[in-house]
Coordinates of C-alpha atoms and ligand atoms in Angstrom, one line a residue:
M144 CA -2.1 11.9 52.1
T145 CA -3.1 14.6 49.6
R146 CA -4.4 13.8 46.2
D147 CA -1.0 14.9 44.6
L148 CA 1.0 12.4 46.7
V149 CA -0.9 9.4 45.4
A150 CA -0.6 10.5 41.7
S151 CA 1.6 7.9 40.1
G152 CA 1.6 6.0 36.9
S153 CA 4.0 4.0 34.7
A154 CA 6.0 4.4 31.5
D155 CA 8.5 2.5 29.4
L156 CA 11.0 5.2 30.3
V157 CA 11.0 7.7 33.1
V158 CA 13.5 10.5 32.7
V159 CA 14.6 12.6 35.7
G160 CA 15.6 16.1 34.6
S161 CA 14.3 18.3 31.8
G162 CA 17.6 19.8 30.7
I163 CA 19.1 19.1 27.3
V164 CA 20.3 15.6 28.3
G165 CA 16.9 14.6 29.7
L166 CA 15.1 16.0 26.7
G167 CA 17.4 14.1 24.4
A168 CA 16.6 10.9 26.2
A169 CA 12.9 11.6 26.0
Y170 CA 13.2 12.4 22.3
A171 CA 15.2 9.2 21.6
A172 CA 12.7 7.1 23.4
V173 CA 9.4 8.6 22.0
R174 CA 10.8 8.3 18.4
R175 CA 11.1 4.6 19.1
G176 CA 7.5 4.3 20.2
L177 CA 8.1 4.2 23.9
S178 CA 5.9 5.8 26.5
V179 CA 7.9 8.5 28.4
I180 CA 7.4 10.5 31.5
V181 CA 9.9 13.4 32.3
V182 CA 10.0 14.6 35.9
D183 CA 11.6 17.9 37.0
R184 CA 11.4 19.7 40.2
T185 CA 11.4 23.1 38.5
D186 CA 8.4 24.6 36.6
R187 CA 10.3 24.5 33.3
P188 CA 13.9 24.0 32.3
V189 CA 16.0 26.6 34.1
G190 CA 19.3 24.8 34.7
A191 CA 22.6 24.9 32.7
T192 CA 20.6 24.3 29.5
I193 CA 19.2 27.8 29.4
R194 CA 22.2 29.6 31.0
N195 CA 24.9 28.9 28.4
F196 CA 26.2 30.5 25.2
G197 CA 24.2 28.3 22.9
H198 CA 27.4 27.4 21.2
I199 CA 27.4 23.9 19.7
C200 CA 31.1 23.5 19.3
I201 CA 31.5 20.3 17.4
G202 CA 34.8 20.9 15.6
T203 CA 36.7 21.6 18.8
Q204 CA 35.9 18.1 20.2
M205 CA 38.0 14.9 20.0
G206 CA 37.3 11.2 20.6
R207 CA 34.0 10.2 22.2
A208 CA 33.0 13.8 22.6
R209 CA 33.3 14.3 18.9
E210 CA 31.2 11.2 18.2
F211 CA 28.5 12.4 20.5
A212 CA 28.8 15.9 19.0
D213 CA 28.4 14.6 15.4
T214 CA 25.2 12.8 16.5
T215 CA 24.0 15.8 18.4
R216 CA 24.4 18.1 15.3
G217 CA 21.9 16.2 13.3
I218 CA 19.4 16.0 16.2
W219 CA 19.6 19.8 16.8
L220 CA 18.9 20.4 13.2
Q221 CA 16.0 18.0 13.2
L222 CA 14.5 19.4 16.4
A223 CA 14.9 22.9 15.2
A224 CA 13.0 22.2 12.0
D225 CA 10.3 20.1 13.8
A226 CA 9.9 22.2 16.9
G227 CA 10.4 25.6 15.2
F228 CA 13.2 27.3 17.1
W229 CA 16.3 29.1 16.0
V230 CA 19.5 27.1 15.1
R231 CA 22.0 28.4 12.6
E232 CA 24.7 26.6 10.8
S233 CA 27.1 29.4 11.7
G234 CA 30.4 27.6 12.2
T235 CA 32.7 29.3 14.7
L236 CA 35.2 32.1 14.3
I237 CA 38.5 32.1 16.3
A238 CA 40.5 35.3 16.7
A239 CA 44.3 35.1 17.0
R240 CA 45.9 38.2 18.6
N241 CA 49.4 36.9 18.6
V242 CA 51.8 34.4 17.0
G243 CA 51.2 31.9 19.8
E244 CA 47.5 31.7 19.2
L245 CA 48.1 31.6 15.4
A246 CA 50.5 28.7 15.9
V247 CA 47.8 26.6 17.6
L248 CA 45.3 27.3 14.9
E249 CA 47.8 26.5 12.1
R250 CA 48.6 23.2 13.8
A251 CA 44.9 22.3 13.9
A252 CA 44.3 23.4 10.3
G253 CA 47.3 21.5 9.1
E254 CA 46.2 18.1 10.6
A255 CA 45.1 15.3 8.3
G256 CA 41.5 15.6 7.5
A257 CA 41.1 19.1 8.9
A258 CA 40.8 20.8 5.5
D259 CA 36.9 20.8 5.5
D260 CA 36.6 21.5 9.2
V261 CA 39.2 24.2 10.2
R262 CA 40.2 26.9 7.8
M263 CA 42.7 29.7 8.4
L264 CA 41.4 33.2 7.9
S265 CA 43.3 36.5 7.3
A266 CA 42.8 39.3 9.8
Q267 CA 40.8 41.1 7.1
A268 CA 38.6 38.1 6.4
L269 CA 37.9 37.8 10.1
R270 CA 37.0 41.4 10.5
E271 CA 34.5 41.1 7.7
R272 CA 32.7 38.4 9.8
A273 CA 32.8 39.9 13.3
P274 CA 33.1 43.5 14.7
L275 CA 36.7 43.3 15.7
R276 CA 38.7 46.4 16.5
E277 CA 41.3 47.3 13.9
G278 CA 44.8 46.2 14.7
T279 CA 43.7 43.7 17.4
V280 CA 44.0 40.4 15.4
I281 CA 46.8 39.1 13.2
G282 CA 44.6 36.3 11.7
G283 CA 42.3 33.5 12.8
A284 CA 40.3 30.5 11.8
F285 CA 36.9 29.2 10.9
I286 CA 35.4 25.9 12.2
A287 CA 32.8 24.9 9.7
S288 CA 30.8 22.2 11.5
D289 CA 29.6 24.2 14.5
L290 CA 26.0 25.4 15.2
Q291 CA 24.5 28.1 17.3
T292 CA 21.1 28.2 19.1
N293 CA 19.4 30.5 21.5
P294 CA 19.5 28.6 24.8
R295 CA 16.8 30.8 26.3
E296 CA 14.2 29.5 23.8
A297 CA 15.4 26.0 22.7
A298 CA 14.5 24.0 25.7
D299 CA 10.9 25.3 26.1
A300 CA 10.3 24.7 22.4
I301 CA 11.6 21.1 22.7
V302 CA 9.3 20.6 25.7
R303 CA 6.3 21.7 23.7
H304 CA 7.3 19.5 20.7
L305 CA 7.9 16.5 22.9
S306 CA 4.5 17.1 24.6
D307 CA 2.9 17.1 21.1
L308 CA 4.6 13.7 20.4
G309 CA 3.1 12.3 23.6
V310 CA 5.8 12.7 26.2
E311 CA 4.2 13.5 29.6
F312 CA 6.0 16.2 31.6
R313 CA 5.6 16.4 35.4
F314 CA 7.1 19.7 36.5
R315 CA 7.3 21.0 40.1
T316 CA 7.8 17.4 41.1
A317 CA 11.1 16.4 42.8
V318 CA 12.5 13.0 42.5
T319 CA 13.6 11.6 45.9
G320 CA 14.7 8.1 45.0
V321 CA 15.5 6.1 41.9
S322 CA 15.9 2.4 41.0
G323 CA 15.9 0.6 37.6
A324 CA 12.2 0.0 37.9
R325 CA 10.8 2.8 40.0
V326 CA 11.0 6.5 40.6
E327 CA 9.9 8.0 44.0
T328 CA 8.7 11.6 43.6
T329 CA 7.1 14.2 45.9
R330 CA 3.9 13.4 44.0
G331 CA 3.9 9.7 44.2
T332 CA 5.7 6.7 42.7
I333 CA 6.1 5.9 39.0
D334 CA 6.8 2.4 37.8
A335 CA 9.3 2.3 34.9
G336 CA 10.7 -0.1 32.3
R337 CA 13.9 2.0 32.4
V338 CA 15.0 5.1 34.2
V339 CA 17.4 7.8 32.9
V340 CA 18.8 10.1 35.5
A341 CA 19.9 13.3 33.8
V342 CA 20.1 15.8 36.6
G343 CA 23.4 17.4 35.7
H344 CA 25.4 18.6 38.7
D345 CA 22.8 17.6 41.2
V346 CA 23.6 14.0 40.7
D347 CA 25.2 14.1 44.2
Q348 CA 21.8 14.9 45.8
L349 CA 20.1 11.8 44.3
L350 CA 23.0 9.4 44.1
P351 CA 25.6 10.8 46.5
D352 CA 27.9 7.7 46.6
L353 CA 28.1 7.4 42.9
A354 CA 28.8 11.1 42.5
E355 CA 31.5 11.0 45.2
S356 CA 33.2 7.8 43.8
L357 CA 33.5 9.5 40.4
G358 CA 34.6 12.9 41.8
V359 CA 31.7 14.8 40.2
V360 CA 31.5 18.3 41.6
R361 CA 30.0 21.6 40.5
C362 CA 31.6 24.2 38.2
A363 CA 30.1 27.7 38.6
L364 CA 30.4 30.3 35.9
D365 CA 29.8 34.0 35.7
M366 CA 28.0 35.2 32.6
M367 CA 26.6 38.5 31.2
R368 CA 24.6 39.9 28.3
L369 CA 25.3 43.3 26.8
G370 CA 23.6 45.6 24.4
A371 CA 26.1 47.6 22.3
T372 CA 26.5 49.6 19.1
M373 CA 28.7 47.8 16.7
P374 CA 29.7 48.3 13.0
R375 CA 28.5 44.8 11.9
A376 CA 26.9 41.7 13.3
F377 CA 28.7 38.5 14.3
D378 CA 28.4 35.9 11.5
A379 CA 29.2 33.2 14.1
P380 CA 30.2 32.6 17.7
L381 CA 33.7 34.1 18.4
L382 CA 36.4 32.3 20.4
T383 CA 39.7 33.6 21.5
G384 CA 43.1 32.3 22.7
W385 CA 41.6 31.6 26.1
S386 CA 39.2 29.2 24.5
L387 CA 42.1 27.3 22.8
L388 CA 43.4 26.4 26.2
R389 CA 40.2 24.5 27.1
Y390 CA 38.9 22.5 24.1
G391 CA 39.9 18.9 23.6
R392 CA 41.0 19.4 20.0
F393 CA 43.7 21.8 20.9
A394 CA 44.6 20.7 24.4
D395 CA 47.5 18.3 23.6
Y396 CA 49.5 20.4 21.1
P397 CA 52.9 21.6 22.3
E398 CA 51.9 25.0 20.8
T399 CA 49.0 25.1 23.3
A400 CA 51.2 24.3 26.3
A401 CA 53.5 27.2 25.2
L402 CA 50.5 29.5 24.8
R403 CA 49.1 28.6 28.2
E404 CA 52.4 29.4 29.8
R405 CA 52.6 32.7 28.0
M406 CA 48.9 33.7 28.7
H407 CA 49.2 32.8 32.4
A408 CA 52.4 34.8 32.8
E409 CA 51.0 37.8 31.0
R410 CA 47.6 37.9 32.6
P411 CA 47.6 36.1 35.9
D412 CA 44.4 38.1 36.8
L413 CA 42.5 36.5 33.9
A414 CA 44.1 33.1 34.5
A415 CA 42.9 33.2 38.1
L416 CA 39.3 33.6 36.8
D417 CA 39.9 30.5 34.6
L418 CA 38.6 32.7 31.8
N419 CA 37.1 31.5 28.6
Q420 CA 36.8 34.8 26.7
M421 CA 34.1 34.2 24.1
Y422 CA 31.0 35.8 22.5
T423 CA 27.7 34.7 21.0
Q424 CA 25.3 37.1 19.5
L425 CA 21.6 36.4 19.9
P426 CA 19.1 37.1 17.1
D427 CA 18.0 40.3 18.8
G428 CA 21.6 41.7 18.5
T429 CA 22.5 41.4 22.1
L430 CA 25.8 39.7 23.1
I431 CA 26.4 36.9 25.6
L432 CA 29.9 37.0 27.0
G433 CA 31.9 35.3 29.7
D434 CA 32.9 33.2 31.4
S435 CA 34.8 32.5 34.5
H436 CA 35.0 29.0 36.2
A437 CA 35.1 28.0 39.9
K438 CA 34.9 24.4 40.9
A439 CA 33.7 23.1 44.3
V440 CA 31.3 20.6 45.7
Q441 CA 29.1 23.6 46.4
P442 CA 30.4 26.9 44.9
G443 CA 29.3 30.0 46.7
P444 CA 26.5 32.1 45.1
F445 CA 28.4 35.4 45.3
Q446 CA 29.6 36.7 41.9
P447 CA 32.7 38.8 42.1
E448 CA 32.3 42.1 40.3
S449 CA 36.0 41.8 39.2
A450 CA 35.0 39.0 36.8
F451 CA 32.3 41.2 35.1
G452 CA 34.8 44.1 34.9
A453 CA 37.3 41.8 33.2
F454 CA 34.7 40.5 30.7
V455 CA 33.8 44.1 29.7
D456 CA 37.4 45.3 29.6
E457 CA 38.4 42.4 27.4
A458 CA 35.4 42.9 25.1
R459 CA 36.3 46.6 24.7
A460 CA 39.9 45.8 23.9
L461 CA 39.0 43.2 21.2
L462 CA 35.7 44.4 19.8
D463 CA 34.8 47.6 17.9
I464 CA 31.8 48.2 20.2
D465 CA 30.5 51.3 21.8
D466 CA 27.6 52.4 24.1
I467 CA 27.9 49.2 26.1
R468 CA 24.8 48.5 28.2
V469 CA 24.9 45.6 30.7
I470 CA 21.5 43.9 30.4
E471 CA 21.9 40.9 32.6
R472 CA 24.3 39.0 34.8
W473 CA 23.8 35.4 36.0
Q474 CA 25.5 32.4 37.4
G475 CA 25.4 29.0 35.6
V476 CA 26.4 25.7 37.1
Y477 CA 27.4 22.5 35.3
A478 CA 28.7 19.1 36.4
S479 CA 32.5 18.7 36.4
G480 CA 34.3 15.4 36.7
S481 CA 37.7 13.9 35.8
D482 CA 36.2 12.3 32.6
E483 CA 34.3 14.2 30.0
F484 CA 31.1 12.1 30.5
L485 CA 29.3 10.3 33.3
I486 CA 27.8 7.2 31.8
E487 CA 26.9 4.7 34.5
E488 CA 24.3 1.9 35.1
P489 CA 24.6 1.3 38.8
E490 CA 21.9 -1.3 38.6
P491 CA 20.1 -2.9 35.7
G492 CA 17.7 -0.4 34.0
L493 CA 19.0 2.7 35.9
H494 CA 21.1 4.9 33.6
V495 CA 22.9 7.9 35.0
I496 CA 24.2 10.2 32.3
A497 CA 25.8 13.7 32.2
A498 CA 28.3 15.8 30.3
T499 CA 30.9 16.4 33.0
T500 CA 32.7 19.3 31.3
G501 CA 30.9 22.3 29.9
I502 CA 30.0 20.8 26.5
G503 CA 26.5 19.4 27.2
M504 CA 24.8 21.6 24.5
T505 CA 27.4 20.2 22.0
T506 CA 27.2 16.5 23.1
G507 CA 24.1 16.0 25.3
L508 CA 21.6 15.0 22.6
G509 CA 24.1 12.5 21.2
L510 CA 25.0 11.1 24.6
A511 CA 21.3 10.5 25.3
E512 CA 20.7 9.0 21.9
H513 CA 23.7 6.6 22.4
T514 CA 22.4 5.6 25.8
L515 CA 18.8 4.9 24.6
R516 CA 20.0 3.0 21.5
N517 CA 22.2 0.7 23.7
T518 CA 19.6 0.1 26.3
I519 CA 16.7 -0.5 23.8
E520 CA 18.8 -2.9 21.8
R521 CA 19.5 -4.9 25.0
T522 CA 15.8 -5.0 26.0
P523 CA 13.7 -6.9 23.4
Q524 CA 10.5 -5.8 25.1
L525 CA 11.4 -2.1 24.7
A526 CA 12.7 -2.7 21.2
Q527 CA 9.2 -3.7 20.2
G528 CA 7.8 -0.5 21.6
G529 CA 6.4 -2.5 24.5
T530 CA 4.8 -1.0 27.6
A531 CA 6.5 -1.4 31.0
Ligands
FAD1782 C1 27.4 29.4 31.9 C2 27.4 28.1 31.1 C3 27.9 28.2 29.8 C4 27.9 27.0 29.0 N1 28.2 27.1 27.6 C5 28.1 26.0 26.8 C6 28.2 26.1 25.4 O1 28.3 27.2 24.9 N2 28.2 25.0 24.7 C7 28.0 23.7 25.3 O2 28.0 22.7 24.6 N3 27.8 23.6 26.6 C8 27.8 24.7 27.4 N4 27.6 24.6 28.7 C9 27.3 23.3 29.3 C10 25.8 22.9 29.1 O3 25.0 24.0 29.3 C11 25.5 21.8 30.1 O4 26.5 20.7 29.9 C12 24.1 21.2 29.8 O5 23.2 22.2 29.6 C13 23.8 20.2 30.9 O6 22.5 19.7 30.6 P1 21.8 18.8 31.7 O7 20.5 18.4 31.1 O8 22.7 17.7 32.1 O9 21.6 19.7 33.0 P2 20.5 20.9 33.4 O10 20.2 21.7 32.2 O11 21.1 21.6 34.5 O12 19.2 20.1 33.7 C14 19.1 19.3 34.9 C15 17.7 19.2 35.4 O13 17.5 18.3 36.4 C16 16.6 18.8 37.3 N5 16.8 18.1 38.6 C17 17.9 18.0 39.4 N6 17.7 17.2 40.4 C18 16.4 16.8 40.4 C19 15.5 16.0 41.2 N7 16.0 15.4 42.3 N8 14.2 15.8 40.8 C20 13.8 16.4 39.7 N9 14.5 17.2 38.9 C21 15.8 17.4 39.2 C22 16.9 20.3 37.4 O14 15.8 21.0 37.9 C23 17.3 20.6 36.0 O15 16.1 21.1 35.2 C24 27.6 25.8 29.5 C25 27.1 25.7 30.9 C26 27.1 26.9 31.6 C27 26.6 26.8 33.0

């Protein structure tokens, strides 16, 4: 046996996975005085948490997702201040290109209690806040509560901050088995007071029966980053009618059903990509855009060029941009299930959590906080900051 294989240890909480959900669990625990070990098979976070838009879309959520999102908002702001990374209280802009899209936004803005959260914007007001091509929009809306971060930097900064707070990270260490009191890894066994499994879409590799029973599969997304000349910067992330078809807040309106039918009839090519046409601009001025969606237990790795062509064509049609340079293309994968969240305790002390739609940046920190608060309140030994 090599020296690495006998390395072990113990902690009040062992977290499997250093994506945003695992980092959220570690943060919730270390703030409460618990000892924490985070184990990840990669050398640093490189999963869904760094491959996304960095759009923390709180105002588009409903129900439990909104509760987690509201909690998540405060934690992002606190972490950004303490760990020193970029988060802006940008809100979100939504462009309406036709009366069908406008009708969905008017419905949302007209709902009780929406006044502070969703505000209608004129086409001119929208064009003052994003580089939209003249004549492309007839109006839009602004969602006030949303945030934006740079996903390429946030996770690393949180890892550094949590390390300073005393969290131990074991990277390049794969977890091969979990129970409520023990984690088996490729570098030895760790005893644990509690275990949080936050491995996102790879839950089927660690707990295949649980993943199968809940119907958790993978959703693969094509994404790209552009450089371009544009007359002004984006004040906020920009969503379009395709986004309205996806998010919980708008999903059940009759106006949305009518819009879906119209968009699918007019653009079957984009509907086949399961497009969410949206844009986030990074602090360096480059633009993240996407995305397409393909769900399967194991989606293929090959990214169709037609998707990237569609992203660029749609961007040219909507945005007043020129000199487009494609800087990067990549595939992101997240967990997808029939419910919005996976929250299971298959045996005492073993917590398995994931966002099972593409809203983990918006809800993951709140989901983790909620899980830790519940488990610590149920465990007097942990509540006193005790050691496992
Ligand atoms: C392209 C794309 C765009 C998105 N856009 C947005 C957005 O704008 N807003 C939003 O809210 N959400 C968005 N999402 C969703 C969001 O990114 C995810 O929901 C979230 O990042 C999931 O976090 P996680 O911690 O569960 O998973 P991950 O970040 O994937 O982390 C899981 C970690 O577990 C580790 N792991 C897995 N198995 C093991 C094992 N056996 N042993 C050790 N380690 C293991 C992996 O190495 C990985 O580091 C997007 C996702 C994608 C892919």
